mmCIF file of C-alpha atoms in Angstrom:
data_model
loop_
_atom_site.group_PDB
_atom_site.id
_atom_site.type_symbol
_atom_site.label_atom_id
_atom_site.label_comp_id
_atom_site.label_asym_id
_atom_site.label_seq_id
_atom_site.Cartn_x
_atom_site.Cartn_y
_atom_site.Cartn_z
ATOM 1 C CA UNK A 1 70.489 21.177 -11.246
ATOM 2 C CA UNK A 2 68.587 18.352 -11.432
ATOM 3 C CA UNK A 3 65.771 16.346 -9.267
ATOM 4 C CA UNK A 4 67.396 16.014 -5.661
ATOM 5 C CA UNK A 5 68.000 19.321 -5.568
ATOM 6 C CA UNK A 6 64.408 19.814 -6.206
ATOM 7 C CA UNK A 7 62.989 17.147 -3.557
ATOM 8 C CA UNK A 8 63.489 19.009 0.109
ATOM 9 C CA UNK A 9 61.700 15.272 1.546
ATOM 10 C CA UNK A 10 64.746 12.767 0.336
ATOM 11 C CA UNK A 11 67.397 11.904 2.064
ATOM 12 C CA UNK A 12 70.562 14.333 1.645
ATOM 13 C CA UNK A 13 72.240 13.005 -1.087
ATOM 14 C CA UNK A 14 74.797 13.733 -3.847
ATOM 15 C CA UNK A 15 73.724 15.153 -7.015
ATOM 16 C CA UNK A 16 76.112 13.661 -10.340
ATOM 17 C CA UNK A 17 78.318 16.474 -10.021
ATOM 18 C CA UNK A 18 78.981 15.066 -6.695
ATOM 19 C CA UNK A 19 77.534 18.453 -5.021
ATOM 20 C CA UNK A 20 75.439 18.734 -2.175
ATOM 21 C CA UNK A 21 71.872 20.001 -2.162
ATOM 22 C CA UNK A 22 70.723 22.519 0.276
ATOM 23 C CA UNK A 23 67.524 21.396 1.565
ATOM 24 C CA UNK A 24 66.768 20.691 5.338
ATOM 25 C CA UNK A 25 68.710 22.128 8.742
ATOM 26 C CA UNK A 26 71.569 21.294 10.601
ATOM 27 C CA UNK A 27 73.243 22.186 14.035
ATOM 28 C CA UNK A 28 74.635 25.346 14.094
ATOM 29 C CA UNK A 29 78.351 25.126 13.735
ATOM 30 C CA UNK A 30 80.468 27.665 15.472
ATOM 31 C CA UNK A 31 82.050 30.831 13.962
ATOM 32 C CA UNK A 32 85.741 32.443 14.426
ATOM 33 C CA UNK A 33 85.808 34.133 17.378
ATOM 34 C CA UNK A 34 83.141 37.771 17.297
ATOM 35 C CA UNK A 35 84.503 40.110 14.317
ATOM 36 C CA UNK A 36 87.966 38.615 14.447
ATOM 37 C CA UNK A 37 89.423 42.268 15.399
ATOM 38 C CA UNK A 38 90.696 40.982 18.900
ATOM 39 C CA UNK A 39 91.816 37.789 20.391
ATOM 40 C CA UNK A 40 89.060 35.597 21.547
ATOM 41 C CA UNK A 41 88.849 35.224 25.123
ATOM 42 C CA UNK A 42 88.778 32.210 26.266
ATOM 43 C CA UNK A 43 88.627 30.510 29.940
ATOM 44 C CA UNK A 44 89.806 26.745 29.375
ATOM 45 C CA UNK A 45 92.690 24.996 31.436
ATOM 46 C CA UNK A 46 96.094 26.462 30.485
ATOM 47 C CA UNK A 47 98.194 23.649 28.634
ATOM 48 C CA UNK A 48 102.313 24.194 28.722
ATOM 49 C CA UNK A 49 103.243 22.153 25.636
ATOM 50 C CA UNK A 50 106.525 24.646 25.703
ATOM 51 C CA UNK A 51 108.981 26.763 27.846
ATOM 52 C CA UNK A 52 107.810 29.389 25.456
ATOM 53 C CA UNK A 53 104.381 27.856 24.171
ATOM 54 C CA UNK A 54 101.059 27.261 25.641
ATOM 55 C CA UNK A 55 97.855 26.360 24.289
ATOM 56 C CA UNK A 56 94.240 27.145 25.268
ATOM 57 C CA UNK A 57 91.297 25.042 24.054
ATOM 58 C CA UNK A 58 88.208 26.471 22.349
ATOM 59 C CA UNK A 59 86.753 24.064 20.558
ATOM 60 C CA UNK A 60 87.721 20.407 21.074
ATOM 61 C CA UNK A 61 89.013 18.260 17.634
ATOM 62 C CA UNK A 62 88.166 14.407 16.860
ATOM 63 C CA UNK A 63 90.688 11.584 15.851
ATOM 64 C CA UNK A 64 94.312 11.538 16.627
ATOM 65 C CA UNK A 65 97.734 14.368 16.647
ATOM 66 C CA UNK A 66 99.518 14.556 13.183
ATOM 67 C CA UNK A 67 103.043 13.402 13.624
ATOM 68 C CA UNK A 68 106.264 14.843 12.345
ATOM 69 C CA UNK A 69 106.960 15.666 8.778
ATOM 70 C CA UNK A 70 102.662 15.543 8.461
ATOM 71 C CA UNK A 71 101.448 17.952 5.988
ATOM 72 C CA UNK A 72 98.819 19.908 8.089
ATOM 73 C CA UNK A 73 96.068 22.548 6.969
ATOM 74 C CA UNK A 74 95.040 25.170 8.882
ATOM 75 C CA UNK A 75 93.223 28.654 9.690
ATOM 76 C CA UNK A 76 94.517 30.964 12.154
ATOM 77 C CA UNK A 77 94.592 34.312 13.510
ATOM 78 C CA UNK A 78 97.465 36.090 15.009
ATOM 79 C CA UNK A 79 97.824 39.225 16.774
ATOM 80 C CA UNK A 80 100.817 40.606 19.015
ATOM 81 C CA UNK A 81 100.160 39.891 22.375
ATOM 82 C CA UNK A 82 100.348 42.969 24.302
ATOM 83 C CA UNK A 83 99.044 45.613 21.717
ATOM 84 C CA UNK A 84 96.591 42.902 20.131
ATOM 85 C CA UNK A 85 97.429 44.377 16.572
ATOM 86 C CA UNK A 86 96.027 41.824 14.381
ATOM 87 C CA UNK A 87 98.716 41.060 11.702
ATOM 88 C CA UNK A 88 97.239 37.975 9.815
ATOM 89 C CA UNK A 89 94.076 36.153 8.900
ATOM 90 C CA UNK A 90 93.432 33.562 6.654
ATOM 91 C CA UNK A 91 89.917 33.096 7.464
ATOM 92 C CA UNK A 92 89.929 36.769 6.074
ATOM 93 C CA UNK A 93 91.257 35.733 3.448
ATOM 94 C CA UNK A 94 89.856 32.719 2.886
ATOM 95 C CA UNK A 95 92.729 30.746 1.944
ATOM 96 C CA UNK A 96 94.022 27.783 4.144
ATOM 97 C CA UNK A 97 97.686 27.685 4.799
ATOM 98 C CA UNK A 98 99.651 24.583 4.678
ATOM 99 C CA UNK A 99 102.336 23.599 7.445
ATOM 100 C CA UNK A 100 105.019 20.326 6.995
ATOM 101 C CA UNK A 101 105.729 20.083 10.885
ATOM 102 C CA UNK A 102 109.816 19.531 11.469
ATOM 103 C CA UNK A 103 109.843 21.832 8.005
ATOM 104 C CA UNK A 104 108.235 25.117 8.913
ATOM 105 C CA UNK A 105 109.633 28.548 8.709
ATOM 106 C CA UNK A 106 111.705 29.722 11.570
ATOM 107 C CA UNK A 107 108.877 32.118 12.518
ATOM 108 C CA UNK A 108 106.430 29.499 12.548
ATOM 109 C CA UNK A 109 108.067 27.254 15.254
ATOM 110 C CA UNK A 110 106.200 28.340 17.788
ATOM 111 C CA UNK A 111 103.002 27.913 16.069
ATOM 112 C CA UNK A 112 104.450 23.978 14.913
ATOM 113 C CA UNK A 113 104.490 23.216 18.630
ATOM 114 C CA UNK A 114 100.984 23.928 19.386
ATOM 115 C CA UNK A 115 99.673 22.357 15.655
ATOM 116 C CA UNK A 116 101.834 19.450 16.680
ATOM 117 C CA UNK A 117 99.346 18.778 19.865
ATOM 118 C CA UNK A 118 96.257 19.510 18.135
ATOM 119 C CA UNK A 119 93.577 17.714 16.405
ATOM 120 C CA UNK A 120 91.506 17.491 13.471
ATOM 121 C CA UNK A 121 88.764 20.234 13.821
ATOM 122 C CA UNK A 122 90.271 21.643 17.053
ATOM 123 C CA UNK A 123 90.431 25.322 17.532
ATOM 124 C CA UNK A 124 92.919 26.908 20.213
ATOM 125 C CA UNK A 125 94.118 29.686 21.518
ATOM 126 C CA UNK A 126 97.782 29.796 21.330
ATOM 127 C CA UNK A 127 100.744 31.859 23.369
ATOM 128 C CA UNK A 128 103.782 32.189 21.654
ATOM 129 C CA UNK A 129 106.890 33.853 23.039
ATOM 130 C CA UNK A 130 108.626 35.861 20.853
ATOM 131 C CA UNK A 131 111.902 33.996 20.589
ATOM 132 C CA UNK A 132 110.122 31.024 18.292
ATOM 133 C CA UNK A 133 107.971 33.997 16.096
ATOM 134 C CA UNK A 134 109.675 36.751 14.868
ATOM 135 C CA UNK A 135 112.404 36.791 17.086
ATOM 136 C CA UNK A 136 114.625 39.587 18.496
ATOM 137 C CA UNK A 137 113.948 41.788 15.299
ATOM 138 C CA UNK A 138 110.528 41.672 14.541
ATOM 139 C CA UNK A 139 109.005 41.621 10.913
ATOM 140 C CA UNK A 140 108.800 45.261 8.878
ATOM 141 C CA UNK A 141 107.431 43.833 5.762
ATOM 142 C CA UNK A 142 104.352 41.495 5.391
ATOM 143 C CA UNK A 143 103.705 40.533 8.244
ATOM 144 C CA UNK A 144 104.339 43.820 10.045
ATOM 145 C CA UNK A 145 105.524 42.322 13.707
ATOM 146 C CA UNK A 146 107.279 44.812 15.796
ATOM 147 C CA UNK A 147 110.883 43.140 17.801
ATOM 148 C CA UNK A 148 110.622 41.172 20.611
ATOM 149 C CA UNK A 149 106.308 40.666 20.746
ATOM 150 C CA UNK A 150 105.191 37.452 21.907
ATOM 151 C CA UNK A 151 102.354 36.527 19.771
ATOM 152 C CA UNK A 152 98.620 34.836 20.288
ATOM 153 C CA UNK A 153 97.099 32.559 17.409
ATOM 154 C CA UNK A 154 93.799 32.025 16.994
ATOM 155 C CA UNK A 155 94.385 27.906 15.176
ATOM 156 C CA UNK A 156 91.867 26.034 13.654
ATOM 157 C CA UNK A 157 93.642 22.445 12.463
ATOM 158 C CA UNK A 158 91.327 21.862 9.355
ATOM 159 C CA UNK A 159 93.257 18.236 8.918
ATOM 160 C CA UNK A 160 96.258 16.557 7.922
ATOM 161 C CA UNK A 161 98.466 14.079 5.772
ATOM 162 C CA UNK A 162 100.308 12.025 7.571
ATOM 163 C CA UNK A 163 103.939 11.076 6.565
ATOM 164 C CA UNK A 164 102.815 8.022 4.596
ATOM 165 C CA UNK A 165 100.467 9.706 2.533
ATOM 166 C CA UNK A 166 102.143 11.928 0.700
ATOM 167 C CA UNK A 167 104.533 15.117 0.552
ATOM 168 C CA UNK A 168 104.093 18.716 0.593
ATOM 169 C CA UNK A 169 101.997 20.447 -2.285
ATOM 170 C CA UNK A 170 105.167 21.983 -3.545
ATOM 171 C CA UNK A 171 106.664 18.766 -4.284
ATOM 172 C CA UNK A 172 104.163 17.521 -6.219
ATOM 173 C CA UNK A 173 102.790 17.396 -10.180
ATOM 174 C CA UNK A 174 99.795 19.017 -11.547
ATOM 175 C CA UNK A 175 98.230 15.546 -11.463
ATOM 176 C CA UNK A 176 99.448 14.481 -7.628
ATOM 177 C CA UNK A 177 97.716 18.054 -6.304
ATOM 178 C CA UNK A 178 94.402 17.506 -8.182
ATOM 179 C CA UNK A 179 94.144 13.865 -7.265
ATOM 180 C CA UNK A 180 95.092 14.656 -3.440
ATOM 181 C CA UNK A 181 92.218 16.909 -3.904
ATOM 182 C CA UNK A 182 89.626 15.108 -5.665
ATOM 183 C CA UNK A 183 89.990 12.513 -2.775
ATOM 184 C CA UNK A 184 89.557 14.764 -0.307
ATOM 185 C CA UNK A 185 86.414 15.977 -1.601
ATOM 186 C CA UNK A 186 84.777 12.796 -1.939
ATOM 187 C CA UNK A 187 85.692 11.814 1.955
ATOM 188 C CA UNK A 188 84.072 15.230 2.381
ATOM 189 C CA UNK A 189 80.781 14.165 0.218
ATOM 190 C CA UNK A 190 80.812 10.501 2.334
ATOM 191 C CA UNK A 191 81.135 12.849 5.565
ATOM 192 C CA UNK A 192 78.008 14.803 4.326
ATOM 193 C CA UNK A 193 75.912 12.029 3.816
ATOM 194 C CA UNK A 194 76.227 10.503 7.281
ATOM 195 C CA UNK A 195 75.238 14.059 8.686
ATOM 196 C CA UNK A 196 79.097 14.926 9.508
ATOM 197 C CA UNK A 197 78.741 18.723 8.200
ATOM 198 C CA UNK A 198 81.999 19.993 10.277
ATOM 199 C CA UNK A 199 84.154 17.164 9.208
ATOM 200 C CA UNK A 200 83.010 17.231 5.654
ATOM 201 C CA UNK A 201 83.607 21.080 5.590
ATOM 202 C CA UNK A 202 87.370 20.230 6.602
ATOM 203 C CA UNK A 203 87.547 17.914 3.973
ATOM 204 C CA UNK A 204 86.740 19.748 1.461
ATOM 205 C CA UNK A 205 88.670 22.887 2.950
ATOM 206 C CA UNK A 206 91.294 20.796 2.365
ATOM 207 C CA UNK A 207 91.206 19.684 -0.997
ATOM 208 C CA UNK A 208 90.775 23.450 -1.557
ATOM 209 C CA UNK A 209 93.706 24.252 -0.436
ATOM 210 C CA UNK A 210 95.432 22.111 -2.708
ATOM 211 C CA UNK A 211 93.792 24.167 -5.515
ATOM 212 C CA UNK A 212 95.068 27.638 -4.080
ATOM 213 C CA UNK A 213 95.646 30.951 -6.034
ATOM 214 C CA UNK A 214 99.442 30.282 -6.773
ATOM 215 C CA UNK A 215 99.042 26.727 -7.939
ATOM 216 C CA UNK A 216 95.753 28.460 -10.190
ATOM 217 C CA UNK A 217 97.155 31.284 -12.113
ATOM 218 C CA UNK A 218 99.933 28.220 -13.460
ATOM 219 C CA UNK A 219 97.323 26.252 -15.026
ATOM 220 C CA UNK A 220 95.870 26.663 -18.394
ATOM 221 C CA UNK A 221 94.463 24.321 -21.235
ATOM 222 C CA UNK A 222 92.962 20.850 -19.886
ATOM 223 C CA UNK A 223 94.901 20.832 -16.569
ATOM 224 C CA UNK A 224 92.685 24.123 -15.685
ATOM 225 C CA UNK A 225 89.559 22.718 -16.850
ATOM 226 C CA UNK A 226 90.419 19.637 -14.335
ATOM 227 C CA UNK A 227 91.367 21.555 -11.040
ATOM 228 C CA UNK A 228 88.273 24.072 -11.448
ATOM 229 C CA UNK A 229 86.534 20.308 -11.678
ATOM 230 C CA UNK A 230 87.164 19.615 -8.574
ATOM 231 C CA UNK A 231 87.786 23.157 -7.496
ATOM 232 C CA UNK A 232 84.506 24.362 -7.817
ATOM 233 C CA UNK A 233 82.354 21.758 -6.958
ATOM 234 C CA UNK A 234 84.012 22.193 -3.379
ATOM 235 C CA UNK A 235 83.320 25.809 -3.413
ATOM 236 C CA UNK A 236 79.545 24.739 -3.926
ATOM 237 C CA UNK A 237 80.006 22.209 -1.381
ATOM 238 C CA UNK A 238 81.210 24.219 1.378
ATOM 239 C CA UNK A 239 78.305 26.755 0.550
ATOM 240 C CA UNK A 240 75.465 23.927 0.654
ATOM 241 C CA UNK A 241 77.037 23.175 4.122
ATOM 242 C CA UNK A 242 77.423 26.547 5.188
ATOM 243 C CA UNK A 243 73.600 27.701 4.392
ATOM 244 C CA UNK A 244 72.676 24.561 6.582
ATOM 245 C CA UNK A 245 74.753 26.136 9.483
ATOM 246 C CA UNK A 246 72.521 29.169 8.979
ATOM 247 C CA UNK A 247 76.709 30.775 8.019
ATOM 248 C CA UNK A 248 74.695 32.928 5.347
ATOM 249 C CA UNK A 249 77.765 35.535 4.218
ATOM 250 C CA UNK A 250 80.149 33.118 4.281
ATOM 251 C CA UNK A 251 77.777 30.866 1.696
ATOM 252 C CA UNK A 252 77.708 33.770 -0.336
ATOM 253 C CA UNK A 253 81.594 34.164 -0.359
ATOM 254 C CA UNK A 254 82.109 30.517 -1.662
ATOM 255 C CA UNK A 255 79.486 30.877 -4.595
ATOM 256 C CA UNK A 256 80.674 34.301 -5.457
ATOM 257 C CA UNK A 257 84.411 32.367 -6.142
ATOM 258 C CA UNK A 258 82.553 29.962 -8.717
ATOM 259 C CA UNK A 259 80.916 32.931 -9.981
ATOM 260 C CA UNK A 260 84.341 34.103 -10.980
ATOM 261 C CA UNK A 261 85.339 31.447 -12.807
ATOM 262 C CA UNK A 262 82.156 30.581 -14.167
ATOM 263 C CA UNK A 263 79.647 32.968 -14.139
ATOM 264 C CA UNK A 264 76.509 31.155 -15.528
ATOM 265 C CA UNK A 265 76.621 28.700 -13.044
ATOM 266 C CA UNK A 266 73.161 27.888 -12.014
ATOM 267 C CA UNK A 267 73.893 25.643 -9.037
ATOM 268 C CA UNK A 268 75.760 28.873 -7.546
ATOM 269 C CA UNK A 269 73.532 31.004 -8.701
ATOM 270 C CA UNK A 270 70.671 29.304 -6.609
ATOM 271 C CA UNK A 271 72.884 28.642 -3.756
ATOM 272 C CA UNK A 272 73.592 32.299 -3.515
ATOM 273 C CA UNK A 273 70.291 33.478 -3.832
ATOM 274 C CA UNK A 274 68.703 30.691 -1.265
ATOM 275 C CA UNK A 275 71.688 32.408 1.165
ATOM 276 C CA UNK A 276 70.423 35.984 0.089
ATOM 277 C CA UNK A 277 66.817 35.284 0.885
ATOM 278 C CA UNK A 278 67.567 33.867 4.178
ATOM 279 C CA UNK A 279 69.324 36.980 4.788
ATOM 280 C CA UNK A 280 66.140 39.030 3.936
ATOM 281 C CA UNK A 281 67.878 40.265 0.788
ATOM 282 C CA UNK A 282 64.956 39.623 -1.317
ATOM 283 C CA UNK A 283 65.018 41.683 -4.432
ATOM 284 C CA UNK A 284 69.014 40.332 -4.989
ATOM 285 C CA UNK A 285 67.761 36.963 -4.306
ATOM 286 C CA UNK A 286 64.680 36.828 -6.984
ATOM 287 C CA UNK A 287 67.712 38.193 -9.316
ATOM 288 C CA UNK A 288 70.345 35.313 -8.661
ATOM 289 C CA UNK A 289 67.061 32.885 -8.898
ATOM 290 C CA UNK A 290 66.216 34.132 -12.396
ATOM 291 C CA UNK A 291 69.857 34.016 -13.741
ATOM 292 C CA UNK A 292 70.132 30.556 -12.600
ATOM 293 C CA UNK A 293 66.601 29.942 -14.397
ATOM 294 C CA UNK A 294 67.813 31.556 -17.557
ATOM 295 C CA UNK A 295 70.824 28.223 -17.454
ATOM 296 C CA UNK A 296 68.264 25.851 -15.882
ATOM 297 C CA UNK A 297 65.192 26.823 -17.010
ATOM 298 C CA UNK A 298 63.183 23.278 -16.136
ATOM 299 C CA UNK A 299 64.394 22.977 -12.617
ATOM 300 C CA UNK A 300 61.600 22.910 -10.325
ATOM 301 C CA UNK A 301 63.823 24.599 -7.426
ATOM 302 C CA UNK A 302 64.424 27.375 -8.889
ATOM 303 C CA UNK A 303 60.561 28.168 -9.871
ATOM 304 C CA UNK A 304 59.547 27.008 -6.319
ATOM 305 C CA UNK A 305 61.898 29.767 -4.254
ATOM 306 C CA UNK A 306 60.750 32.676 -6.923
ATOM 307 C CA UNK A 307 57.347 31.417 -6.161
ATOM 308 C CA UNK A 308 58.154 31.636 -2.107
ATOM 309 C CA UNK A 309 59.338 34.825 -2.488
ATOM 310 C CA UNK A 310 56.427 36.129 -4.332
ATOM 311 C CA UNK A 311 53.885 35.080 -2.078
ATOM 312 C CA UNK A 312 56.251 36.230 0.582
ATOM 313 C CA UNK A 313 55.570 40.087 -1.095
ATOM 314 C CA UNK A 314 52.272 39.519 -1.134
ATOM 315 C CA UNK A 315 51.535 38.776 2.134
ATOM 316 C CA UNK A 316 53.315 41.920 2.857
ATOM 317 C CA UNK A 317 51.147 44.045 0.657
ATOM 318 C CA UNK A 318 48.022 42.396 2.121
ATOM 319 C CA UNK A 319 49.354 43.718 5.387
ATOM 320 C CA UNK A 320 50.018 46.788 4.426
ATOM 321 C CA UNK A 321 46.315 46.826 2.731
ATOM 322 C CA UNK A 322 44.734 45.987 5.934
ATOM 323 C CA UNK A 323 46.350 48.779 7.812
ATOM 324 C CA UNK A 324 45.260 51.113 5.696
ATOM 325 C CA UNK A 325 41.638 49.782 4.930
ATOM 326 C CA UNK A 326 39.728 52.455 6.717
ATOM 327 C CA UNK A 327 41.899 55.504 5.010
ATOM 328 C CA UNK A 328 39.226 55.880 2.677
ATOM 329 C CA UNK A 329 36.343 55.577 4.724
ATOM 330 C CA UNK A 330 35.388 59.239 5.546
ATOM 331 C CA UNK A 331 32.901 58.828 8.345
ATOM 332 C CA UNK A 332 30.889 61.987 8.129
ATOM 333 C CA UNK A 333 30.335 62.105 12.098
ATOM 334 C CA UNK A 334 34.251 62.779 12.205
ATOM 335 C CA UNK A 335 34.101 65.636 9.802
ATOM 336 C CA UNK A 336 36.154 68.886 10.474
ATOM 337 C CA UNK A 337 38.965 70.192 8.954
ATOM 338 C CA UNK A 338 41.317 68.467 11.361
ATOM 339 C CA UNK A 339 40.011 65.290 10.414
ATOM 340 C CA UNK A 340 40.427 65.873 7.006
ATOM 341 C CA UNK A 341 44.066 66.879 6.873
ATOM 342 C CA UNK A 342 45.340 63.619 9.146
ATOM 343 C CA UNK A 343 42.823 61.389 6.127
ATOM 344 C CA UNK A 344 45.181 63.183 3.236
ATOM 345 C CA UNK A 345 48.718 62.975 5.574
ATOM 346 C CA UNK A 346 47.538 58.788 6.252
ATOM 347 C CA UNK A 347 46.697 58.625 2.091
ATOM 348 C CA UNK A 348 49.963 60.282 0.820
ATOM 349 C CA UNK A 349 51.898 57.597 3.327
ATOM 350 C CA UNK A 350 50.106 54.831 1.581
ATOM 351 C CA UNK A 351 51.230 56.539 -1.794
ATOM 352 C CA UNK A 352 54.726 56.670 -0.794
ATOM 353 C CA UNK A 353 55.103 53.238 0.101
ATOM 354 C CA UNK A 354 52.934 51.714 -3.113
ATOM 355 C CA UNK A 355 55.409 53.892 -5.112
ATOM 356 C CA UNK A 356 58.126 52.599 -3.179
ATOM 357 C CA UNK A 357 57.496 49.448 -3.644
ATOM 358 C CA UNK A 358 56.301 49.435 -7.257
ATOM 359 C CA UNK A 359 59.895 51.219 -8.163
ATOM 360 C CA UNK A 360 62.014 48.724 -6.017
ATOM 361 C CA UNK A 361 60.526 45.431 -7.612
ATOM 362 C CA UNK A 362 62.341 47.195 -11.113
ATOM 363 C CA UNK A 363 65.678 47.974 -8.861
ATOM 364 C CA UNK A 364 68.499 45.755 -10.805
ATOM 365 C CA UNK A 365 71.206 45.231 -7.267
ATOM 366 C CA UNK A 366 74.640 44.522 -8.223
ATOM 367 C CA UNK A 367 75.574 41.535 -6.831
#
């Protein structure tokens, strides 16, 4: 960590990691429809961009349409239409998916039509008949679509490469993917520091996607060490943006991927446990803080939110003092057995909870 990570006054800058501190607030972006479990219902016009495809807006995008052959990134949902079993979600999963329009799957055709209309940062509803998903048969592997269902896809369109800018990740080296990628983080990190939190987040979604799980587990030696370079850092990214959007779990979910790969990383340590706290989770928090003091142990951050949350306990106990001030006052005018027994029942309460308390500062949480 170092100093503008520690100064919540500056102006949001970069660190020299190029990663984002986490200090200040920012409009709250919005989430994937409720719990995910059902399509999202949604009241905009009706747009017929198909005989067999229409598309309902949720969340308006910026910029212009990708053309054909564009390389576009995405997050979606997708349930079949009239039982509204959900049979895919990559928000779930947390993995982007990657779409060459005019090259897609046959099952995906459907879905190319309505990406093909969409924007950068637009989220839609989409209706799909079923002769451009999965078609007269269905699917009876993974994903499990039963014959003839029309389908509904929740879309997100993260971003895109137009024609001129590249080709597919599958086409390219180890060194084309991690470049693609590094750029696309540092548009993200110029998007962050002129405020742009849901652009830079697609940005950098983006250049994760690049780094996904198959292209990983190929790597090892230097070409590793230089994806998880620009890897993680957009992992930490994402999370700095996230705890701004008050997006607390999903903060946690992006540090807890650097975690894998690099467990004494402080930056994600802190991150995680500034996302815990928010969330009330104070005991896991003060333990993510003092891990991420243990690699960093002169950042003034870190000392200043294990400082917060130890006044924060004692406030509490000064409470809890004050409503139980007058336990021990036995007022002699009150006397009587009655009174007696409700004085011990209010001091074995207070007991309880001192204990309780004492016990649960010692509590190790797994993370």
């Amino acid at each position: 960590m170092d100093e503008s990570l520690e100064n919540q006054t500056q102006t949001q800058t970069l660190d020299q990691e190029n990663e984002i501190v986490t200090e200040g607030s920012a409009a709250v972006h919005g989430e994937p429809s409720q719990d995910g479990s059902v399509p999202p219902k949604v009241d905009s016009e009706v747009e017929v961009l198909d005989e067999k495809v229409s598309k309902q807006i949720i969340k308006e995008g910026h910029g212009s349409t990708p053309s054909k052959y564009s390389t576009c990134f995405l997050h979606y949902r997708a349930w079949t239409k009239h039982t509204q079993h959900k049979f895919e979600d990559t928000w779930q999963e947390q993995q982007p998916i990657e779409i060459v329009l005019g090259k897609e799957k046959k099952e995906m055709a459907g879905l190319a039509i309505g990406v093909s209309s969409m924007k950068s940062g637009e989220r839609a509803l989409l209706h799909i008949g079923w002769e451009l998903g999965y078609g007269k048969d269905g699917n009876f592997s993974f994903p499990n679509v039963p014959p003839m269902a029309d389908l509904l896809y929740e879309v997100e369109v993260i971003g895109f490469d137009e024609t001129k800018e590249g080709k597919a990740r599958s086409d390219m080296t180890v060194e084309e993917r991690i470049g693609a990628a590094d750029r696309r983080k540092m548009d993200g990190n110029n998007l962050f520091k002129e405020e742009k939190l849901e652009e830079a987040m697609q940005q950098y979604e983006m250049a994760i996607a690049y780094m996904g799980d198959d292209f990983m587990f190929q790597l090892y030696g230097k070409y590793q060490d230089m994806a998880l370079a620009v890897k993680n850092p957009c992992h930490l990214n994402m999370a700095a943006c996230l705890i701004k959007l008050k997006r607390y779990d999903e903060a946690i979910g992006h540090c807890n991927i650097v975690l894998t790969e690099e467990e004494k990383n402080p930056k994600a340590l802190f991150r995680r446990g500034k996302a815990k706290a928010e969330l009330g989770q104070m005991d896991s928090a003060r333990e993510d803080f003092r891990k991420a003091q243990k690699y960093a142990p002169d950042d003034n951050a870190i000392r200043r939110e294990l400082r917060a949350i130890a006044e924060q306990e004692k406030a509490v106990y000064q409470k809890q003092k004050e409503m139980y001030k007058g336990m021990f006052v036995v007022r002699e005018e009150s006397g009587g057995k009655g009174k007696s027994r409700n004085w011990l029942i209010m001091l074995w309460q207070w007991l309880v909870s001192l204990f309780s308390r004492v016990f649960g500062r010692h509590r190790v949480k797994a993370d």
